[in-house]
Short mmCIF file of C-alpha atoms in Angstrom, two decimals:
data_model
loop_
_atom_site.label_atom_id
_atom_site.label_comp_id
_atom_site.label_asym_id
_atom_site.label_seq_id
_atom_site.Cartn_x
_atom_site.Cartn_y
_atom_site.Cartn_z
CA MET A 916 97.10 118.72 98.45
CA LEU A 917 100.45 117.47 97.25
CA GLN A 918 101.39 118.74 93.78
CA MET A 919 103.13 116.25 91.70
CA LYS A 920 104.51 118.50 89.00
CA HIS A 921 107.97 117.01 88.35
CA ARG A 922 108.72 114.20 85.91
CA ILE A 923 111.15 111.53 86.81
CA THR A 924 112.27 108.43 84.99
CA PHE A 925 113.26 105.15 86.60
CA GLN A 926 116.18 103.38 84.96
CA GLN A 927 117.66 99.96 85.40
CA MET A 928 121.08 98.61 84.50
CA GLN A 929 120.33 96.01 81.63
CA GLU A 930 122.15 94.05 79.04
CA TYR A 931 120.86 94.37 75.43
CA VAL A 932 122.16 93.77 71.91
CA ASP A 933 123.12 96.92 70.25
CA PRO A 934 121.33 96.94 66.82
CA ASP A 935 124.11 98.92 65.10
CA THR A 936 127.04 96.80 66.22
CA ASP A 937 125.36 93.44 67.17
CA ARG A 938 127.38 93.46 70.47
CA VAL A 939 125.95 93.02 73.95
CA VAL A 940 125.98 96.22 75.81
CA THR A 941 125.33 96.99 79.55
CA ASP A 942 123.77 100.28 80.08
CA TRP A 943 121.05 102.23 81.90
CA VAL A 944 117.63 101.68 80.36
CA ASP A 945 114.48 103.74 80.92
CA ILE A 946 111.77 101.58 82.50
CA LYS A 947 108.99 103.97 83.70
CA SER A 948 108.40 107.73 83.81
CA VAL A 949 106.04 109.12 86.52
CA TRP A 950 104.88 112.54 87.90
CA CYS A 951 106.14 113.25 91.45
CA ALA A 952 106.70 115.87 94.14
CA VAL A 953 110.43 116.52 94.92
CA LYS A 954 111.22 117.47 98.43
CA THR A 955 114.49 118.00 100.31
CA ILE A 956 115.03 116.49 103.69
CA LYS A 957 114.81 118.74 106.76
CA GLY A 958 114.75 118.92 110.50
CA ARG A 959 114.98 115.56 112.21
CA GLU A 960 115.51 113.78 108.79
CA TYR A 961 118.49 116.11 108.19
CA LEU A 962 120.03 115.41 111.63
CA SER A 963 119.61 111.69 111.10
CA ALA A 964 121.25 111.71 107.73
CA VAL A 965 124.18 113.87 108.88
CA THR A 966 125.42 111.05 110.98
CA SER A 967 125.40 108.51 108.08
CA ARG A 968 126.14 110.68 105.07
CA GLU A 969 128.71 113.13 104.04
CA HIS A 970 126.66 115.02 101.41
CA VAL A 971 123.26 115.51 103.02
CA GLU A 972 122.29 118.30 100.80
CA ARG A 973 122.01 115.96 97.92
CA THR A 974 119.56 113.73 99.54
CA TYR A 975 115.92 114.13 98.26
CA ARG A 976 112.43 112.57 98.77
CA PHE A 977 110.58 111.69 95.58
CA ILE A 978 106.78 111.19 96.31
CA ILE A 979 104.98 109.37 93.65
CA ARG A 980 101.52 107.75 93.24
CA HIS A 981 101.71 104.07 94.29
CA THR A 982 103.01 101.93 91.41
CA ASN A 983 103.89 98.22 91.13
CA GLY A 984 107.42 97.21 89.97
CA ILE A 985 109.41 99.95 91.69
CA ASP A 986 111.74 98.72 94.47
CA ASP A 987 115.18 99.33 95.66
CA SER A 988 116.23 95.60 95.34
CA ALA A 989 117.11 95.87 91.76
CA GLN A 990 119.84 98.06 90.33
CA THR A 991 117.51 101.01 89.77
CA ARG A 992 118.19 104.71 89.70
CA ILE A 993 116.09 107.90 89.24
CA LYS A 994 116.78 110.39 86.40
CA TYR A 995 115.34 113.89 87.30
CA LYS A 996 116.26 116.57 84.70
CA ASP A 997 119.92 116.01 83.86
CA ARG A 998 120.62 114.54 87.33
CA PHE A 999 120.76 110.89 88.59
CA PHE A 1000 119.81 109.55 92.08
CA ASN A 1001 120.61 106.19 93.67
CA MET A 1002 117.57 104.88 95.40
CA GLU A 1003 118.07 104.31 99.13
CA SER A 1004 114.66 103.26 100.09
CA VAL A 1005 111.12 102.81 98.75
CA LEU A 1006 108.27 103.25 101.24
CA ASN A 1007 104.58 102.57 100.76
CA ASP A 1008 103.24 105.65 102.72
CA ASP A 1009 101.10 104.66 105.53
CA GLU A 1010 100.69 101.19 103.97
CA GLU A 1011 97.66 102.64 102.12
CA ASN A 1012 98.93 101.82 98.32
CA LEU A 1013 98.17 105.49 97.54
CA THR A 1014 101.65 107.12 97.37
CA MET A 1015 105.26 105.99 97.78
CA THR A 1016 108.18 107.94 99.11
CA ILE A 1017 111.56 107.16 97.60
CA ILE A 1018 114.73 108.39 99.19
CA GLY A 1019 117.36 109.19 96.66
CA VAL A 1020 120.95 110.37 96.90
CA GLU A 1021 122.41 112.31 93.95
CA THR A 1022 125.32 110.72 92.20
CA VAL A 1023 128.20 113.08 91.29
#
């Protein structure tokens, strides 16, 4: 059984009016928090990623329960603890609408 014991927050870049200054601000805004399993890539995934990425050790898999509204087409990132991850892909595991695997690369 997969233990989803880590909390992550999806953030999107959005424009909004700052209530203190009445100016339009562009910033990351929390859109949804979910429980997940966090996994590092290994084995064949590692070898595949080595050819395309310099910092493979910073690539993670986030496995969440299936949820609507999460995709990698919008400017969305993952906040995990005090770290941020760009979303590389979002996969509906086995096309069963039960879990989703998100590949994230840590930003430095």
